């Protein structure tokens, strides 16, 4: 059966993966309200397409932190079961390293140095996980890594193994290893140990966007951790505009969470994002069809995004504006048709 959209990979992954593994990837925190909302919020943003524009040539290229990429769609991994060196060896590409700050700062410094040596181009500092969110399926399943897998980046540091626990092995691991004292001072400390640009991942408010700019961050990722941390935070697409306005164009703002279609990418860019990250679609397509599945996901999203641009009358990313969409939080007068 021909797969025609990204969402279809989830059902295939569910069949192929062990229940504990599928549940780990698919679920969100507590009531999973934000998990649903991350998707649903996109459907409350509608297009205002412009017509009779020459769209025979469409340019989706963009610059991210000074690097030219073919489209504003990216992916990011964290506690991978492949090391930074293994990931880097797969070929050329712009790679960001997602960093959690461990209690032992020597571990952090070592990881950052390894990412630098392996040619990674930025650090995405995860700031929304001083403790792990309450993911009830992981508690029910007593989620832990199978014995043949380890968190590869930490193997030599005796931090690669995740033990069995009475609830979630991952929650116990985080409680034991991740630093709850993490603060803005540490964003500045990171800049003293690396020249790599630092993206702050997990910003949802204007206040924290302004703090990120002041702390010298090179960019912001608007993220609610795939709705896996604090339930009842807004969908990232809803929080995006507030963060973009607060950043005032000083640093780029990216988004992750709930992006499944090229239309979603367009909506995020119309609200001021410089690009988007996808997570679950990559994991589910990898489980379903391996590397070919991931290629297909990126290709489908690329083609859908290009089509959305064409049908909206945009030939380059800079032509995508706030006027190309209308949202249910726009002022009523903004939605009234002007009298001719």
Short mmCIF file of C-alpha atoms in Angstrom, two decimals:
data_model
loop_
_atom_site.label_atom_id
_atom_site.label_comp_id
_atom_site.label_asym_id
_atom_site.label_seq_id
_atom_site.Cartn_x
_atom_site.Cartn_y
_atom_site.Cartn_z
CA UNK A 1 0.00 0.00 0.00
CA UNK A 2 1.34 3.39 -1.01
CA UNK A 3 2.03 5.68 1.95
CA UNK A 4 0.72 9.12 1.07
CA UNK A 5 1.27 11.11 4.24
CA UNK A 6 3.48 11.23 7.30
CA UNK A 7 0.73 10.26 9.76
CA UNK A 8 0.36 6.82 8.19
CA UNK A 9 3.76 5.74 9.51
CA UNK A 10 2.56 5.84 13.11
CA UNK A 11 0.11 2.94 12.65
CA UNK A 12 2.80 0.84 10.94
CA UNK A 13 5.29 1.63 13.72
CA UNK A 14 2.71 0.61 16.31
CA UNK A 15 2.42 -2.83 14.69
CA UNK A 16 6.17 -3.30 14.37
CA UNK A 17 7.49 -1.97 17.69
CA UNK A 18 7.22 -3.67 21.09
CA UNK A 19 4.44 -2.02 23.13
CA UNK A 20 6.85 -0.48 25.65
CA UNK A 21 8.86 1.14 22.88
CA UNK A 22 5.90 2.43 20.86
CA UNK A 23 4.23 3.81 23.99
CA UNK A 24 7.45 5.59 24.96
CA UNK A 25 7.58 7.46 21.65
CA UNK A 26 3.86 8.02 21.15
CA UNK A 27 2.72 9.17 24.55
CA UNK A 28 2.68 12.52 26.31
CA UNK A 29 2.49 13.64 29.92
CA UNK A 30 -0.45 12.91 32.23
CA UNK A 31 -3.83 13.59 30.50
CA UNK A 32 -2.04 14.11 27.17
CA UNK A 33 -4.10 17.26 26.55
CA UNK A 34 -1.09 19.11 25.15
CA UNK A 35 -0.19 16.08 23.03
CA UNK A 36 -3.54 16.40 21.20
CA UNK A 37 -3.40 20.20 21.22
CA UNK A 38 0.02 20.28 19.52
CA UNK A 39 -1.75 18.80 16.47
CA UNK A 40 -5.20 20.33 16.86
CA UNK A 41 -3.94 23.91 17.12
CA UNK A 42 -2.61 23.77 13.55
CA UNK A 43 -6.14 23.08 12.31
CA UNK A 44 -7.34 26.40 13.76
CA UNK A 45 -5.02 28.35 11.47
CA UNK A 46 -6.43 28.95 7.98
CA UNK A 47 -4.82 30.18 4.79
CA UNK A 48 -5.35 33.46 2.93
CA UNK A 49 -3.85 32.40 -0.42
CA UNK A 50 -2.84 34.96 -3.03
CA UNK A 51 -3.61 34.17 -6.67
CA UNK A 52 -2.27 34.95 -10.13
CA UNK A 53 1.34 34.95 -9.05
CA UNK A 54 4.02 33.24 -11.16
CA UNK A 55 4.93 30.19 -9.08
CA UNK A 56 6.82 28.30 -11.81
CA UNK A 57 10.02 28.48 -9.71
CA UNK A 58 9.95 27.93 -5.97
CA UNK A 59 12.95 28.36 -3.72
CA UNK A 60 12.72 26.63 -0.32
CA UNK A 61 16.36 27.15 0.67
CA UNK A 62 17.19 29.00 3.84
CA UNK A 63 20.09 29.96 6.09
CA UNK A 64 20.25 28.53 9.58
CA UNK A 65 22.97 30.02 11.80
CA UNK A 66 24.90 30.89 8.64
CA UNK A 67 24.54 27.46 7.00
CA UNK A 68 22.57 27.05 3.80
CA UNK A 69 20.01 24.24 3.94
CA UNK A 70 17.62 22.95 1.27
CA UNK A 71 14.41 23.48 3.28
CA UNK A 72 13.40 24.83 6.71
CA UNK A 73 12.69 21.32 8.04
CA UNK A 74 15.17 19.67 10.41
CA UNK A 75 15.49 16.91 12.96
CA UNK A 76 17.33 16.62 16.28
CA UNK A 77 18.17 13.66 18.52
CA UNK A 78 19.20 13.53 22.14
CA UNK A 79 19.65 10.39 24.18
CA UNK A 80 20.58 8.44 21.10
CA UNK A 81 21.72 4.84 21.09
CA UNK A 82 24.33 5.90 18.49
CA UNK A 83 27.25 8.11 19.50
CA UNK A 84 28.01 11.59 18.13
CA UNK A 85 30.94 10.07 16.25
CA UNK A 86 28.72 7.39 14.66
CA UNK A 87 26.14 9.98 13.65
CA UNK A 88 28.83 12.24 12.17
CA UNK A 89 30.33 9.37 10.15
CA UNK A 90 27.14 8.90 8.11
CA UNK A 91 28.10 11.69 5.71
CA UNK A 92 27.96 15.45 5.28
CA UNK A 93 25.15 17.51 6.75
CA UNK A 94 24.45 20.28 9.24
CA UNK A 95 24.07 18.64 12.64
CA UNK A 96 23.04 20.13 15.98
CA UNK A 97 23.82 18.37 19.25
CA UNK A 98 20.96 18.23 21.75
CA UNK A 99 22.40 18.57 25.23
CA UNK A 100 21.06 17.70 28.65
CA UNK A 101 23.09 19.13 31.52
CA UNK A 102 24.33 16.44 33.88
CA UNK A 103 25.13 17.02 37.55
CA UNK A 104 28.77 16.29 36.70
CA UNK A 105 29.84 19.26 34.61
CA UNK A 106 32.93 17.40 33.42
CA UNK A 107 30.58 15.04 31.59
CA UNK A 108 28.91 18.05 29.96
CA UNK A 109 32.23 19.58 28.92
CA UNK A 110 33.38 16.24 27.49
CA UNK A 111 30.18 15.78 25.48
CA UNK A 112 30.40 19.30 24.08
CA UNK A 113 34.03 18.79 23.06
CA UNK A 114 33.15 15.50 21.35
CA UNK A 115 30.29 17.16 19.47
CA UNK A 116 32.66 19.92 18.34
CA UNK A 117 35.29 17.44 17.18
CA UNK A 118 32.66 15.43 15.33
CA UNK A 119 31.76 18.55 13.34
CA UNK A 120 28.44 19.42 14.96
CA UNK A 121 27.49 23.03 14.21
CA UNK A 122 25.42 24.05 17.26
CA UNK A 123 24.34 22.97 20.73
CA UNK A 124 20.61 22.73 21.42
CA UNK A 125 20.40 23.06 25.18
CA UNK A 126 17.30 21.35 26.57
CA UNK A 127 15.96 23.59 29.34
CA UNK A 128 12.53 22.14 30.12
CA UNK A 129 13.63 18.95 31.89
CA UNK A 130 14.91 19.62 35.42
CA UNK A 131 12.73 16.60 36.18
CA UNK A 132 11.06 14.17 33.81
CA UNK A 133 7.36 14.71 33.10
CA UNK A 134 4.90 12.12 34.32
CA UNK A 135 4.40 9.75 31.39
CA UNK A 136 1.93 7.20 32.66
CA UNK A 137 2.47 4.60 29.95
CA UNK A 138 6.18 4.50 30.85
CA UNK A 139 5.24 3.94 34.49
CA UNK A 140 2.79 1.16 33.55
CA UNK A 141 5.31 -0.46 31.19
CA UNK A 142 8.27 0.13 33.53
CA UNK A 143 10.09 1.59 30.56
CA UNK A 144 13.82 0.97 30.33
CA UNK A 145 16.33 0.47 27.53
CA UNK A 146 16.61 -3.12 26.34
CA UNK A 147 19.91 -4.74 27.45
CA UNK A 148 21.51 -4.58 23.98
CA UNK A 149 21.06 -0.78 23.78
CA UNK A 150 22.88 1.92 25.70
CA UNK A 151 22.97 5.70 25.61
CA UNK A 152 26.10 5.54 23.45
CA UNK A 153 27.45 9.00 24.24
CA UNK A 154 27.78 8.08 27.91
CA UNK A 155 29.12 4.53 27.69
CA UNK A 156 32.66 5.33 28.77
CA UNK A 157 31.38 7.49 31.62
CA UNK A 158 29.34 4.73 33.33
CA UNK A 159 26.20 6.68 32.50
CA UNK A 160 25.06 4.69 29.50
CA UNK A 161 22.98 2.08 31.30
CA UNK A 162 19.40 2.62 32.39
CA UNK A 163 18.43 0.33 35.25
CA UNK A 164 15.09 -1.36 35.85
CA UNK A 165 12.92 0.59 38.27
CA UNK A 166 9.57 0.23 39.98
CA UNK A 167 8.11 2.92 37.75
CA UNK A 168 9.93 4.35 34.72
CA UNK A 169 13.61 3.52 34.34
CA UNK A 170 14.09 6.74 32.38
CA UNK A 171 12.50 8.84 35.15
CA UNK A 172 14.86 7.27 37.69
CA UNK A 173 17.83 7.86 35.37
CA UNK A 174 16.94 11.54 34.95
CA UNK A 175 16.39 11.97 38.70
CA UNK A 176 19.84 10.53 39.34
CA UNK A 177 21.83 12.26 36.62
CA UNK A 178 20.22 15.48 35.33
CA UNK A 179 20.97 18.73 37.15
CA UNK A 180 17.92 20.41 38.67
CA UNK A 181 19.93 23.53 39.51
CA UNK A 182 20.29 24.43 35.81
CA UNK A 183 19.78 28.18 35.36
CA UNK A 184 20.55 31.07 33.01
CA UNK A 185 24.07 31.24 34.51
CA UNK A 186 24.73 27.85 32.91
CA UNK A 187 23.79 29.17 29.47
CA UNK A 188 26.57 31.70 29.97
CA UNK A 189 28.93 29.02 31.36
CA UNK A 190 28.38 26.91 28.22
CA UNK A 191 29.54 29.86 26.11
CA UNK A 192 32.83 29.86 28.03
CA UNK A 193 33.54 26.20 27.13
CA UNK A 194 32.46 26.22 23.47
CA UNK A 195 32.48 28.51 20.48
CA UNK A 196 29.46 26.70 19.03
CA UNK A 197 26.22 28.70 18.91
CA UNK A 198 23.75 27.73 21.64
CA UNK A 199 20.06 27.27 20.94
CA UNK A 200 17.79 27.30 23.98
CA UNK A 201 15.24 24.52 23.50
CA UNK A 202 12.05 24.63 25.54
CA UNK A 203 10.99 28.30 25.53
CA UNK A 204 7.22 28.99 25.64
CA UNK A 205 6.93 32.58 26.92
CA UNK A 206 7.92 36.12 25.94
CA UNK A 207 9.66 36.56 29.30
CA UNK A 208 12.00 33.62 28.71
CA UNK A 209 12.56 34.66 25.08
CA UNK A 210 13.90 38.00 26.33
CA UNK A 211 16.07 36.22 28.91
CA UNK A 212 17.47 33.96 26.20
CA UNK A 213 18.48 36.99 24.12
CA UNK A 214 20.11 38.61 27.16
CA UNK A 215 21.96 35.40 28.04
CA UNK A 216 23.62 35.37 24.61
CA UNK A 217 21.70 32.49 23.05
CA UNK A 218 22.13 32.21 19.27
CA UNK A 219 18.56 31.04 18.81
CA UNK A 220 15.42 29.71 20.47
CA UNK A 221 13.47 26.51 19.90
CA UNK A 222 9.85 26.92 20.93
CA UNK A 223 9.16 23.46 22.31
CA UNK A 224 7.03 21.71 24.91
CA UNK A 225 9.17 18.58 24.63
CA UNK A 226 6.64 16.83 22.40
CA UNK A 227 4.02 17.40 25.15
CA UNK A 228 5.99 15.00 27.35
CA UNK A 229 6.87 17.33 30.24
CA UNK A 230 4.20 19.69 31.66
CA UNK A 231 0.69 18.92 30.45
CA UNK A 232 -1.68 21.86 29.76
CA UNK A 233 1.00 24.12 28.36
CA UNK A 234 -0.13 25.63 25.04
CA UNK A 235 0.61 24.02 21.71
CA UNK A 236 3.94 25.29 20.41
CA UNK A 237 2.26 26.83 17.33
CA UNK A 238 0.10 28.91 19.73
CA UNK A 239 3.10 30.00 21.85
CA UNK A 240 5.24 30.78 18.79
CA UNK A 241 4.02 34.29 17.97
CA UNK A 242 4.51 35.57 21.53
CA UNK A 243 8.10 34.29 21.53
CA UNK A 244 8.85 35.68 18.04
CA UNK A 245 7.62 39.15 19.03
CA UNK A 246 9.72 39.12 22.20
CA UNK A 247 12.87 38.05 20.31
CA UNK A 248 12.42 41.17 18.10
CA UNK A 249 14.38 39.65 15.24
CA UNK A 250 17.58 39.62 17.31
CA UNK A 251 17.89 35.84 17.14
CA UNK A 252 16.07 33.21 15.05
CA UNK A 253 13.15 31.30 16.55
CA UNK A 254 12.44 27.68 15.59
CA UNK A 255 9.53 25.41 16.48
CA UNK A 256 8.98 21.77 17.21
CA UNK A 257 5.87 19.84 18.23
CA UNK A 258 2.99 18.50 16.16
CA UNK A 259 4.38 19.21 12.69
CA UNK A 260 3.12 16.48 10.35
CA UNK A 261 2.33 18.29 7.07
CA UNK A 262 3.88 20.81 4.69
CA UNK A 263 0.93 23.05 5.56
CA UNK A 264 2.09 23.01 9.21
CA UNK A 265 5.56 24.16 8.14
CA UNK A 266 4.07 27.06 6.17
CA UNK A 267 1.88 28.09 9.12
CA UNK A 268 4.89 28.11 11.46
CA UNK A 269 6.90 30.27 9.05
CA UNK A 270 3.93 32.63 8.58
CA UNK A 271 3.91 33.12 12.37
CA UNK A 272 7.60 34.02 12.35
CA UNK A 273 9.52 30.76 12.74
CA UNK A 274 12.84 30.48 10.89
CA UNK A 275 12.42 26.72 10.59
CA UNK A 276 10.88 23.68 12.25
CA UNK A 277 12.10 20.44 13.81
CA UNK A 278 10.34 17.08 13.54
CA UNK A 279 10.70 14.22 16.01
CA UNK A 280 8.08 11.48 16.06
CA UNK A 281 7.65 11.32 12.25
CA UNK A 282 11.33 10.39 11.96
CA UNK A 283 11.13 7.75 14.70
CA UNK A 284 7.93 6.16 13.34
CA UNK A 285 9.10 6.11 9.72
CA UNK A 286 12.45 4.65 10.83
CA UNK A 287 10.62 1.88 12.70
CA UNK A 288 8.37 1.24 9.70
CA UNK A 289 10.81 1.35 6.79
CA UNK A 290 14.29 2.14 8.07
CA UNK A 291 16.38 4.80 6.34
CA UNK A 292 14.10 4.74 3.29
CA UNK A 293 11.15 5.62 5.51
CA UNK A 294 12.92 8.66 6.93
CA UNK A 295 13.88 9.79 3.42
CA UNK A 296 10.26 9.44 2.38
CA UNK A 297 9.01 11.50 5.35
CA UNK A 298 11.41 14.34 4.52
CA UNK A 299 10.52 14.09 0.82
CA UNK A 300 6.76 14.11 1.47
CA UNK A 301 7.02 17.10 3.80
CA UNK A 302 9.20 18.89 1.27
CA UNK A 303 6.73 18.29 -1.57
CA UNK A 304 3.72 19.28 0.53
CA UNK A 305 5.48 22.45 1.70
CA UNK A 306 6.42 23.37 -1.87
CA UNK A 307 2.81 22.83 -3.00
CA UNK A 308 1.49 24.94 -0.11
CA UNK A 309 3.86 27.75 -1.10
CA UNK A 310 2.75 27.57 -4.74
CA UNK A 311 -0.95 27.54 -3.89
CA UNK A 312 -0.48 30.43 -1.46
CA UNK A 313 1.40 32.51 -4.05
CA UNK A 314 4.86 32.41 -2.42
CA UNK A 315 8.02 31.68 -4.39
CA UNK A 316 10.55 32.03 -1.54
CA UNK A 317 10.51 31.82 2.24
CA UNK A 318 10.80 35.58 2.66
CA UNK A 319 7.51 35.98 0.79
CA UNK A 320 5.63 33.97 3.45
CA UNK A 321 4.01 36.56 5.71
CA UNK A 322 1.51 36.82 8.56
CA UNK A 323 -1.03 38.01 5.96
CA UNK A 324 -1.02 34.54 4.39
CA UNK A 325 -2.85 33.08 7.40
CA UNK A 326 -5.72 33.87 9.71
CA UNK A 327 -5.98 32.42 13.21
CA UNK A 328 -8.83 32.05 15.67
CA UNK A 329 -6.99 34.45 18.01
CA UNK A 330 -6.82 37.27 15.46
CA UNK A 331 -8.90 40.33 16.40
CA UNK A 332 -12.39 40.10 14.84
CA UNK A 333 -11.83 43.22 12.71
CA UNK A 334 -8.77 41.61 11.18
CA UNK A 335 -11.00 38.91 9.77
CA UNK A 336 -13.62 41.20 8.30
CA UNK A 337 -13.38 41.71 4.55
CA UNK A 338 -12.62 45.37 3.83
CA UNK A 339 -15.37 47.22 1.95
CA UNK A 340 -14.52 47.94 -1.66
#
